[in-house]
Short mmCIF file of C-alpha atoms in Angstrom, two decimals:
data_model
loop_
_atom_site.label_atom_id
_atom_site.label_comp_id
_atom_site.label_asym_id
_atom_site.label_seq_id
_atom_site.Cartn_x
_atom_site.Cartn_y
_atom_site.Cartn_z
CA MET A 250 4.23 -12.68 -15.09
CA ALA A 251 1.76 -15.48 -14.58
CA THR A 252 -1.77 -14.97 -15.82
CA GLU A 253 -4.19 -14.25 -13.00
CA PRO A 254 -6.96 -16.78 -12.60
CA PRO A 255 -10.53 -15.64 -13.23
CA PRO A 256 -12.51 -14.28 -10.26
CA SER A 257 -14.65 -17.40 -9.98
CA SER A 258 -11.51 -19.49 -9.63
CA LEU A 259 -10.20 -17.16 -6.96
CA SER A 260 -13.42 -17.34 -4.98
CA PHE A 261 -13.24 -21.14 -5.01
CA ARG A 262 -9.56 -21.30 -4.01
CA THR A 263 -9.50 -22.34 -0.36
CA THR A 264 -8.04 -25.08 1.78
CA GLY A 265 -11.14 -25.11 3.99
CA SER A 266 -14.55 -26.65 3.40
CA THR A 267 -16.11 -26.24 -0.04
CA CYS A 268 -19.67 -27.11 0.94
CA LEU A 269 -20.68 -23.43 0.75
CA HIS A 270 -19.19 -22.94 -2.70
CA PRO A 271 -22.62 -22.52 -4.38
CA LEU A 272 -23.44 -19.71 -1.94
CA SER A 273 -20.05 -18.15 -2.61
CA GLU A 274 -20.75 -18.19 -6.36
CA LEU A 275 -24.24 -16.77 -5.85
CA LEU A 276 -23.01 -13.84 -3.72
CA ALA A 277 -19.77 -13.36 -5.72
CA ILE A 278 -17.85 -13.37 -2.45
CA PRO A 279 -14.65 -15.43 -1.95
CA LEU A 280 -15.35 -18.80 -0.37
CA ASP A 281 -13.00 -18.29 2.57
CA GLN A 282 -14.94 -15.15 3.52
CA VAL A 283 -18.24 -17.02 3.26
CA ASN A 284 -16.83 -19.79 5.49
CA PHE A 285 -15.69 -17.18 8.01
CA VAL A 286 -19.10 -15.49 8.27
CA ALA A 287 -20.89 -18.85 8.41
CA CYS A 288 -18.70 -19.97 11.31
CA GLN A 289 -19.26 -16.73 13.19
CA LEU A 290 -23.04 -16.90 12.74
CA PHE A 291 -23.08 -20.52 13.89
CA ALA A 292 -20.86 -19.52 16.83
CA LEU A 293 -23.33 -16.76 17.71
CA ALA A 294 -26.26 -19.19 17.85
CA THR A 295 -24.19 -21.76 19.76
CA ALA A 296 -23.04 -19.11 22.21
CA PHE A 297 -26.62 -18.44 23.36
CA TRP A 298 -27.14 -22.21 23.77
CA PHE A 299 -23.82 -22.50 25.62
CA ARG A 300 -24.81 -19.76 28.09
CA ILE A 301 -28.24 -21.26 28.82
CA TYR A 302 -27.78 -25.03 28.63
CA LEU A 303 -24.14 -25.31 29.70
CA HIS A 304 -24.52 -22.68 32.39
CA PRO A 305 -21.85 -22.87 35.13
CA GLY A 306 -24.58 -23.63 37.65
CA LYS A 307 -25.60 -26.73 35.69
CA THR A 308 -22.34 -27.93 34.15
CA SER A 309 -18.82 -28.54 35.42
CA PRO A 310 -15.96 -26.31 34.17
CA GLN A 311 -14.35 -29.36 32.53
CA VAL A 312 -17.40 -29.94 30.33
CA ARG A 313 -17.56 -26.25 29.37
CA HIS A 314 -13.83 -26.24 28.58
CA ALA A 315 -14.12 -29.42 26.51
CA PHE A 316 -17.16 -28.30 24.51
CA ALA A 317 -15.68 -24.87 23.74
CA THR A 318 -12.40 -26.48 22.64
CA ILE A 319 -13.86 -29.21 20.42
CA LEU A 320 -16.16 -26.82 18.58
CA GLY A 321 -13.34 -24.32 18.17
CA ILE A 322 -11.11 -26.99 16.62
CA TYR A 323 -13.91 -27.88 14.20
CA PHE A 324 -14.30 -24.22 13.18
CA VAL A 325 -10.59 -23.94 12.42
CA ILE A 326 -10.60 -27.10 10.30
CA PHE A 327 -13.78 -25.98 8.51
CA CYS A 328 -12.29 -22.59 7.60
CA PHE A 329 -8.67 -23.51 6.93
CA GLY A 330 -8.43 -27.25 6.25
CA TRP A 331 -4.92 -28.62 6.49
CA TYR A 332 -3.53 -25.15 7.23
CA SER A 333 -5.05 -25.56 10.69
CA VAL A 334 -2.12 -27.88 11.45
CA HIS A 335 0.01 -24.76 11.86
CA LEU A 336 -2.27 -23.53 14.63
CA PHE A 337 -2.26 -26.86 16.46
CA VAL A 338 1.52 -27.22 16.16
CA LEU A 339 2.07 -23.75 17.61
CA VAL A 340 -0.33 -24.38 20.51
CA LEU A 341 1.26 -27.72 21.45
CA LEU A 342 4.80 -26.39 21.05
CA CYS A 343 4.10 -23.49 23.38
CA TYR A 344 2.36 -25.71 25.93
CA GLY A 345 5.54 -27.77 26.01
CA VAL A 346 7.48 -24.58 26.68
CA MET A 347 4.96 -23.57 29.36
CA VAL A 348 5.32 -26.79 31.38
CA THR A 349 9.07 -27.30 30.95
CA ALA A 350 10.59 -23.82 31.09
CA SER A 351 11.54 -22.17 34.36
CA VAL A 352 9.26 -19.39 35.58
CA SER A 353 12.12 -16.91 35.17
CA ASN A 354 12.37 -17.67 31.43
CA VAL A 355 8.94 -18.98 30.41
CA HIS A 356 7.87 -15.59 29.02
CA ARG A 357 11.04 -15.22 26.93
CA TYR A 358 10.92 -18.71 25.44
CA SER A 359 7.18 -18.56 24.76
CA PHE A 360 7.52 -15.16 23.11
CA CYS A 361 10.38 -16.29 20.86
CA VAL A 362 8.70 -19.55 19.83
CA ALA A 363 5.28 -17.98 19.17
CA MET A 364 6.53 -14.88 17.34
CA GLY A 365 9.13 -16.93 15.45
CA TYR A 366 6.57 -19.46 14.21
CA LEU A 367 4.12 -16.70 13.30
CA THR A 368 6.80 -14.85 11.32
CA ILE A 369 7.78 -18.00 9.41
CA CYS A 370 4.14 -18.52 8.46
CA HIS A 371 3.81 -14.88 7.38
CA ILE A 372 6.91 -15.20 5.18
CA SER A 373 5.73 -18.46 3.61
CA ARG A 374 2.34 -17.02 2.67
CA ILE A 375 3.71 -13.85 1.14
CA TYR A 376 6.99 -14.74 -0.54
CA ILE A 377 6.51 -18.45 -1.26
CA PHE A 378 2.81 -18.25 -2.19
CA HIS A 379 2.96 -14.91 -4.07
CA TYR A 380 1.61 -12.46 -1.48
CA GLY A 381 -0.96 -14.98 -0.27
CA ILE A 382 -3.25 -14.17 -3.20
CA LEU A 383 -3.93 -17.81 -4.06
CA THR A 384 -4.00 -19.19 -0.54
CA THR A 385 -6.43 -19.06 2.34
CA ASP A 386 -5.34 -16.48 4.90
CA PHE A 387 -4.79 -18.61 8.01
CA SER A 388 -2.66 -15.94 9.68
CA GLY A 389 -5.60 -14.35 11.55
CA PRO A 390 -6.14 -17.19 14.07
CA LEU A 391 -2.36 -17.59 14.39
CA MET A 392 -2.03 -13.92 15.30
CA ILE A 393 -4.76 -14.15 17.95
CA VAL A 394 -3.26 -17.35 19.41
CA THR A 395 0.18 -15.71 19.48
CA GLN A 396 -1.25 -12.83 21.52
CA LYS A 397 -2.85 -15.24 23.99
CA ILE A 398 0.23 -17.47 24.29
CA THR A 399 2.57 -14.58 25.02
CA SER A 400 0.13 -12.80 27.36
CA LEU A 401 -0.36 -16.00 29.34
CA ALA A 402 3.38 -16.63 29.55
CA PHE A 403 4.07 -13.12 30.86
CA GLN A 404 1.25 -13.45 33.38
CA VAL A 405 2.64 -16.80 34.60
CA HIS A 406 6.04 -15.14 34.94
CA ASP A 407 4.47 -12.27 36.90
CA GLY A 408 2.66 -14.66 39.24
CA LEU A 409 5.43 -17.17 39.84
CA GLY A 410 8.68 -15.43 38.97
CA ARG A 411 8.36 -11.88 40.30
CA ARG A 412 7.73 -10.26 43.67
CA ALA A 413 4.28 -8.80 44.19
CA GLU A 414 5.70 -5.39 45.10
CA ASP A 415 7.44 -5.18 41.69
CA LEU A 416 4.16 -5.51 39.78
CA SER A 417 1.81 -2.79 38.62
CA ALA A 418 -1.80 -2.95 39.79
CA GLU A 419 -2.93 -4.51 36.50
CA GLN A 420 -0.06 -6.99 36.42
CA HIS A 421 -0.89 -8.01 39.97
CA ARG A 422 -4.57 -8.52 39.09
CA LEU A 423 -3.76 -10.72 36.09
CA ALA A 424 -0.80 -12.62 37.57
CA ILE A 425 -1.23 -16.41 37.46
CA LYS A 426 -0.10 -18.41 40.49
CA VAL A 427 -0.60 -21.91 39.04
CA LYS A 428 0.29 -23.05 35.53
CA PRO A 429 -2.82 -24.03 33.54
CA SER A 430 -3.75 -27.63 32.82
CA LEU A 431 -3.70 -28.86 29.23
CA LEU A 432 -7.51 -28.63 28.99
CA GLU A 433 -7.55 -25.07 30.35
CA TYR A 434 -4.73 -24.12 27.98
CA LEU A 435 -6.44 -25.57 24.90
CA SER A 436 -9.79 -24.07 25.84
CA TYR A 437 -8.28 -20.61 26.35
CA LEU A 438 -6.51 -20.68 22.99
CA LEU A 439 -8.95 -22.62 20.81
CA ASN A 440 -12.45 -21.91 22.18
CA PHE A 441 -15.12 -21.44 19.53
CA MET A 442 -15.96 -17.90 20.65
CA SER A 443 -12.62 -16.37 19.70
CA VAL A 444 -10.52 -18.86 17.71
CA VAL A 445 -11.52 -17.50 14.29
CA ALA A 446 -11.65 -13.73 14.86
CA GLY A 447 -10.58 -13.09 18.44
CA PRO A 448 -10.42 -10.92 20.35
CA CYS A 449 -7.49 -11.56 22.65
CA ASN A 450 -8.46 -11.78 26.30
CA ASN A 451 -6.79 -12.55 29.62
CA PHE A 452 -6.53 -16.09 30.97
CA LYS A 453 -7.84 -15.15 34.41
CA ASP A 454 -10.92 -13.50 32.94
CA TYR A 455 -11.57 -16.48 30.68
CA VAL A 456 -11.27 -19.07 33.46
CA ALA A 457 -13.53 -16.94 35.69
CA PHE A 458 -16.08 -16.95 32.84
CA ILE A 459 -15.90 -20.73 32.42
CA GLU A 460 -16.25 -21.28 36.18
CA GLY A 461 -19.13 -18.82 36.52
CA ARG A 462 -17.25 -16.15 38.52
CA HIS A 463 -16.77 -13.64 35.73
CA ILE A 464 -19.93 -11.56 36.23
CA HIS A 465 -20.16 -11.98 40.00
CA VAL A 466 -16.67 -10.56 40.54
CA LYS A 467 -17.65 -7.38 38.69
CA LEU A 468 -21.01 -7.12 40.50
CA LEU A 469 -19.41 -7.42 43.93
CA GLU A 470 -17.80 -4.04 43.33
CA VAL A 471 -21.26 -2.44 43.75
CA ASN A 472 -23.27 -2.15 46.97
CA TRP A 473 -26.52 -3.69 45.68
CA LYS A 474 -28.32 -3.41 49.04
CA HIS A 475 -27.87 0.33 48.80
CA GLU A 476 -29.39 0.12 45.30
CA GLY A 477 -32.46 -1.69 46.63
CA PHE A 478 -31.51 -5.26 45.70
CA HIS A 479 -31.51 -8.12 48.21
CA GLY A 480 -29.10 -10.20 46.14
CA LEU A 481 -26.88 -9.95 43.07
CA PRO A 482 -28.77 -9.17 39.84
CA GLU A 483 -28.34 -11.35 36.75
CA PRO A 484 -27.30 -9.05 33.90
CA SER A 485 -28.36 -10.34 30.48
CA PRO A 486 -26.13 -9.77 27.44
CA THR A 487 -29.05 -9.91 25.00
CA GLY A 488 -29.41 -6.13 24.67
CA ALA A 489 -25.69 -5.66 24.10
CA VAL A 490 -25.62 -8.47 21.54
CA ILE A 491 -28.56 -7.02 19.58
CA ARG A 492 -26.97 -3.57 19.55
CA LYS A 493 -23.66 -4.98 18.29
CA LEU A 494 -25.42 -7.04 15.63
CA TYR A 495 -27.06 -3.86 14.33
CA ILE A 496 -23.63 -2.23 14.15
CA ALA A 497 -22.23 -5.30 12.39
CA LEU A 498 -25.06 -5.27 9.84
CA GLY A 499 -24.54 -1.57 9.19
CA SER A 500 -20.82 -2.16 8.74
CA LEU A 501 -21.54 -5.02 6.33
CA PHE A 502 -23.81 -2.75 4.31
CA PHE A 503 -21.09 -0.10 4.01
CA PHE A 504 -18.57 -2.78 3.12
CA LEU A 505 -20.72 -4.05 0.27
CA THR A 506 -21.41 -0.52 -1.02
CA LEU A 507 -18.84 2.08 0.00
CA THR A 508 -15.83 -0.26 0.04
CA LYS A 509 -16.71 -1.66 -3.37
CA SER A 510 -17.08 1.87 -4.78
CA PHE A 511 -13.77 3.16 -3.40
CA PRO A 512 -11.26 0.29 -3.44
CA ILE A 513 -7.75 0.98 -2.23
CA THR A 514 -6.48 0.51 -5.80
CA CYS A 515 -7.99 3.95 -6.58
CA LEU A 516 -4.94 5.48 -4.94
CA GLY A 517 -2.78 4.12 -7.74
CA ASP A 518 -4.92 5.48 -10.58
CA ASP A 519 -3.23 7.83 -13.03
CA TRP A 520 -5.84 10.51 -12.30
CA PHE A 521 -5.03 10.49 -8.57
CA VAL A 522 -1.25 10.33 -8.93
CA HIS A 523 -0.69 12.77 -11.80
CA GLN A 524 -3.77 14.92 -12.38
CA ALA A 525 -5.58 15.70 -9.13
CA ASN A 526 -4.39 18.70 -7.12
CA PHE A 527 -3.08 18.29 -3.58
CA PRO A 528 -6.29 19.21 -1.66
CA THR A 529 -8.27 16.81 -3.87
CA ARG A 530 -5.76 14.04 -3.17
CA LEU A 531 -6.06 14.65 0.56
CA CYS A 532 -9.86 14.44 0.49
CA TYR A 533 -9.88 11.42 -1.80
CA LEU A 534 -7.32 9.63 0.38
CA TYR A 535 -9.56 10.23 3.39
CA ILE A 536 -12.62 8.83 1.59
CA VAL A 537 -10.79 5.72 0.38
CA MET A 538 -9.37 5.02 3.83
CA GLN A 539 -12.82 5.50 5.38
CA ALA A 540 -14.11 2.93 2.90
CA ALA A 541 -11.47 0.45 4.09
CA LYS A 542 -12.74 0.43 7.69
CA PRO A 543 -16.18 -1.31 7.52
CA LYS A 544 -14.73 -4.81 7.15
CA TYR A 545 -12.84 -4.37 10.43
CA TYR A 546 -15.88 -2.86 12.11
CA PHE A 547 -17.95 -5.84 10.95
CA ALA A 548 -15.53 -8.61 11.94
CA TRP A 549 -14.58 -7.18 15.35
CA THR A 550 -18.11 -6.20 16.37
CA LEU A 551 -19.51 -9.59 15.38
CA ALA A 552 -16.73 -11.36 17.31
CA ASP A 553 -17.53 -9.22 20.36
CA ALA A 554 -21.23 -10.14 20.06
CA VAL A 555 -20.38 -13.86 19.92
CA ASN A 556 -18.45 -13.66 23.20
CA ASN A 557 -21.20 -11.60 24.85
CA ALA A 558 -23.85 -14.07 23.74
CA ALA A 559 -21.95 -16.79 25.60
CA GLY A 560 -21.91 -14.60 28.72
CA PHE A 561 -18.30 -13.42 28.39
CA GLY A 562 -17.32 -9.76 28.25
CA PHE A 563 -19.17 -8.18 31.17
CA SER A 564 -17.15 -5.16 32.29
CA GLY A 565 -19.17 -3.84 35.21
CA VAL A 566 -21.74 -1.24 36.20
CA ASP A 567 -21.57 2.50 35.64
CA LYS A 568 -22.59 5.18 38.15
CA ASN A 569 -26.14 5.12 36.80
CA GLY A 570 -26.51 1.40 37.41
CA ASN A 571 -26.27 0.43 33.72
CA PHE A 572 -24.62 -2.88 32.83
CA HIS A 573 -21.75 -2.77 30.34
CA TRP A 574 -20.50 -5.55 28.09
CA ASP A 575 -17.36 -4.03 26.61
CA LEU A 576 -14.57 -5.92 28.36
CA LEU A 577 -13.62 -7.56 25.04
CA SER A 578 -14.61 -4.75 22.67
CA ASN A 579 -11.96 -4.19 20.04
CA LEU A 580 -12.99 -0.73 18.96
CA ASN A 581 -15.08 2.31 19.79
CA ILE A 582 -16.39 3.57 16.47
CA TRP A 583 -17.66 6.91 17.78
CA LYS A 584 -14.36 7.78 19.43
CA ILE A 585 -12.43 6.66 16.34
CA GLU A 586 -14.43 8.85 13.99
CA THR A 587 -14.34 11.85 16.35
CA ALA A 588 -10.75 11.44 17.54
CA THR A 589 -8.92 14.75 17.99
CA SER A 590 -5.48 13.23 18.53
CA PHE A 591 -3.40 10.38 17.18
CA LYS A 592 -3.29 8.96 20.71
CA MET A 593 -7.10 8.97 21.06
CA TYR A 594 -7.47 7.27 17.68
CA LEU A 595 -4.99 4.49 18.49
CA GLU A 596 -6.49 3.91 21.94
CA ASN A 597 -9.88 3.10 20.38
CA TRP A 598 -8.74 1.09 17.35
CA ASN A 599 -7.91 -2.61 17.80
CA ILE A 600 -8.11 -2.09 21.56
CA GLN A 601 -7.23 -5.64 22.60
CA THR A 602 -4.10 -5.63 20.45
CA SER A 603 -3.05 -2.32 22.02
CA THR A 604 -3.59 -3.86 25.45
CA TRP A 605 -1.47 -6.86 24.44
CA LEU A 606 1.34 -4.63 23.13
CA LYS A 607 1.32 -2.73 26.40
CA CYS A 608 1.38 -5.99 28.39
CA VAL A 609 4.27 -7.68 26.60
CA CYS A 610 6.31 -4.72 25.35
CA TYR A 611 5.55 -1.10 26.23
CA GLU A 612 5.51 -1.38 30.01
CA ARG A 613 8.37 -3.90 30.16
CA VAL A 614 11.14 -2.66 27.86
CA PRO A 615 13.68 -0.31 29.49
CA TRP A 616 14.46 1.75 26.36
CA TYR A 617 12.50 3.40 23.54
CA PRO A 618 9.11 1.90 24.45
CA THR A 619 7.19 3.73 21.71
CA VAL A 620 9.59 2.72 18.94
CA LEU A 621 9.89 -0.91 20.06
CA THR A 622 6.13 -1.21 20.45
CA PHE A 623 5.61 -0.03 16.86
CA VAL A 624 8.26 -2.52 15.67
CA LEU A 625 6.60 -5.42 17.52
CA SER A 626 3.20 -4.39 16.16
CA ALA A 627 4.55 -4.42 12.60
CA LEU A 628 6.24 -7.80 13.08
CA TRP A 629 3.07 -9.29 14.57
CA HIS A 630 0.92 -8.04 11.70
CA GLY A 631 3.19 -9.66 9.12
CA VAL A 632 6.00 -9.02 6.68
CA TYR A 633 4.20 -7.07 3.99
CA PRO A 634 6.38 -4.01 3.28
CA GLY A 635 3.35 -1.75 3.65
CA TYR A 636 3.04 -2.63 7.34
CA TYR A 637 6.53 -1.32 7.99
CA PHE A 638 5.90 1.87 6.04
CA THR A 639 2.86 2.45 8.24
CA PHE A 640 4.54 1.77 11.56
CA LEU A 641 7.78 3.58 10.69
CA THR A 642 5.70 6.57 9.63
CA GLY A 643 3.64 6.24 12.79
CA VAL A 644 6.63 6.72 15.11
CA PRO A 645 7.56 10.31 14.10
CA VAL A 646 3.89 11.25 13.64
CA THR A 647 3.01 10.02 17.14
CA LEU A 648 5.99 11.81 18.70
CA ALA A 649 5.28 15.02 16.76
CA ALA A 650 1.62 14.97 17.76
CA ARG A 651 2.66 14.57 21.39
CA VAL A 652 4.98 17.60 21.10
CA ILE A 653 2.26 19.77 19.54
CA ARG A 654 -0.30 18.73 22.15
CA THR A 655 2.09 19.35 25.04
CA ASN A 656 3.24 22.76 23.78
CA TYR A 657 0.02 24.32 22.54
CA ARG A 658 -3.13 22.62 23.81
CA HIS A 659 -3.27 24.58 27.09
CA TYR A 660 -3.57 27.87 25.15
CA PHE A 661 -6.99 26.78 23.84
CA LEU A 662 -8.54 25.70 27.12
CA SER A 663 -9.23 29.19 28.45
CA SER A 664 -12.58 29.61 26.63
CA LYS A 665 -15.22 27.40 25.02
CA PRO A 666 -14.98 28.98 21.51
CA LEU A 667 -11.20 28.45 21.46
CA LYS A 668 -11.66 24.86 22.64
CA ILE A 669 -14.19 24.22 19.85
CA ILE A 670 -11.81 25.66 17.26
CA TYR A 671 -9.00 23.50 18.65
CA ASP A 672 -11.17 20.37 18.55
CA VAL A 673 -12.33 20.96 14.97
CA VAL A 674 -8.83 21.64 13.66
CA THR A 675 -7.24 18.73 15.53
CA TRP A 676 -10.04 16.41 14.38
CA ALA A 677 -9.38 17.25 10.73
CA VAL A 678 -5.61 16.99 11.13
CA THR A 679 -5.90 13.69 13.00
CA GLN A 680 -8.20 12.06 10.43
CA LEU A 681 -6.00 13.14 7.52
CA ALA A 682 -2.83 12.09 9.35
CA VAL A 683 -4.25 8.65 10.12
CA SER A 684 -5.33 8.22 6.49
CA TYR A 685 -1.84 9.14 5.28
CA THR A 686 -0.12 6.91 7.81
CA ALA A 687 -2.38 3.86 7.43
CA ALA A 688 -2.61 3.84 3.62
CA PRO A 689 0.45 1.57 3.13
CA PHE A 690 -1.10 -0.85 5.64
CA VAL A 691 -3.86 -1.66 3.17
CA MET A 692 -1.80 -1.15 -0.01
CA LEU A 693 0.73 -3.74 1.24
CA ALA A 694 3.38 -3.45 -1.49
CA VAL A 695 6.32 -1.05 -1.92
CA GLU A 696 5.62 0.38 -5.38
CA PRO A 697 2.08 1.72 -4.79
CA THR A 698 3.14 3.05 -1.39
CA ILE A 699 6.05 5.03 -2.82
CA SER A 700 3.81 6.25 -5.64
CA LEU A 701 1.21 7.47 -3.12
CA TYR A 702 3.71 9.24 -0.88
CA LYS A 703 5.39 10.88 -3.87
CA SER A 704 2.03 12.21 -5.02
CA MET A 705 1.50 13.59 -1.50
CA TYR A 706 5.03 15.10 -1.49
CA PHE A 707 5.87 13.12 1.69
CA TYR A 708 4.23 16.05 3.45
CA LEU A 709 3.50 14.37 6.79
CA HIS A 710 6.99 12.89 7.05
CA ILE A 711 8.51 16.31 6.46
CA VAL A 712 6.16 18.16 8.84
CA SER A 713 6.68 15.59 11.62
CA LEU A 714 10.47 15.74 11.34
CA LEU A 715 10.46 19.56 11.32
CA ILE A 716 8.33 19.58 14.48
CA LEU A 717 10.66 17.17 16.24
CA LEU A 718 13.75 19.10 15.13
CA PHE A 719 12.69 22.67 15.89
CA LEU A 720 9.98 22.64 18.56
CA PRO A 721 10.95 22.31 22.21
CA ILE A 722 9.99 19.00 23.76
CA LYS A 723 8.39 19.63 27.12
CA PRO A 724 8.62 16.44 29.19
CA GLN A 725 5.41 14.82 30.42
CA ALA A 726 6.44 13.15 33.64
CA HIS A 727 3.70 10.54 33.71
CA THR A 728 4.24 9.61 30.04
CA GLN A 729 8.02 9.43 29.93
CA LYS A 730 8.43 7.63 33.21
CA GLN A 731 5.64 5.13 32.73
CA PRO A 732 7.74 2.12 31.68
CA GLN A 733 10.15 2.64 34.60
CA SER A 734 7.67 3.71 37.29
CA LEU A 735 5.12 0.97 36.78
CA ASN A 736 7.34 -1.35 38.79
CA SER A 737 7.35 0.99 41.75
CA VAL A 738 3.67 1.99 41.91
CA HIS A 739 2.94 -0.13 44.99
CA LYS A 740 6.10 1.04 46.78
CA LYS A 741 5.07 4.68 46.32
CA LYS A 742 1.54 3.96 47.53
CA ALA A 743 2.91 2.14 50.57
CA ASP A 744 5.16 5.08 51.40
#
């Protein structure tokens, strides 16, 4: 086995810019992470400038597209150096597919090219470059661009290759009637607000933002004369941005303290595997997995704030007249930490990726939508064995949780005390189940994963399989028929 380089060497190892290396050494944080945060902070400041000085009322859409694209390209080169070539190759390849493929096949070809290229890059980082330990992780932007490429291709297919009556309401809203120009395409995929950390968003929403229609479309859904306004108000994102920056700072604090104190490697310690009793292992697993979350909370919340600062992400007005800027939010921390079901947890974690999976897989495949969606999610994340342990474990756990909820939840709705008991128990079970299921996702390799599951006696695998084998499965009409019935929603409404 090769000798591992010293930490200082690891922190310096990057293909991106090295101008912040002294800061990296001072903070004892890897240089690629310092470059990432520096780009996001610069993007945040630029986003405010972009919203004010390149406002749609003052500047043409072409100028806004061009500026967002050029700065985004610079960010990618700054963070990833020559690895950014992979991103540019994928974007140009898929634009070639977009303009040359027929509308009946554009979604298939784009999906195969984008996912194929992403998978090749995943394999090269892990198995050629030794689990990516000594290389800059350029897969993040590739993953986001893959989501956007495939979403756009499916939406072009919906708009130009399918009948309107065969589309669901959401597919009809997002369907694209004209293929994008090269500038629009590059701006959508490479804009400085989302090229480094996302999130994925829809092409129609992005173009409406660039052209200055994004907020007005949402405001027109409200009768402002009835509310006492003579014209449309101008909602400011400043409050939302400040709130999200506070959350990001709090997440960063927990990352630098809690995450450092409870690294995922603790789950492979001899004390945990061989000496601790089962309840202690359960509690310790929960703590370690909680400690793994702040870095995601930080990155996703900061990325959301960057988009909001530019004026993108307005989602509408609630019944109390409050403006909301969560169209692009990737998580809801409160709902994650208080989730009482596996479904509720997944719906509020990596929200934009869940939306993408629904768009390109779940509501389109004719068979086994849950299983195939988990498989696609694992493939998109990469080829680390731990990802597949997580998603293959997630399938029976999700199905078993659905069976339990369907069979027993209604018994606890008759009184408030019973409902409270149900919520407390299901909260604890959900949090422990998620910790058990997601642990391989952050452990990555086979050996520590098997060691962990052996120490936990494979308890959740066994319980889930027993539930699926011996408990009656009561069909939920709206859940089971969703993939098939989405195509007939408009027909039923018309009837």
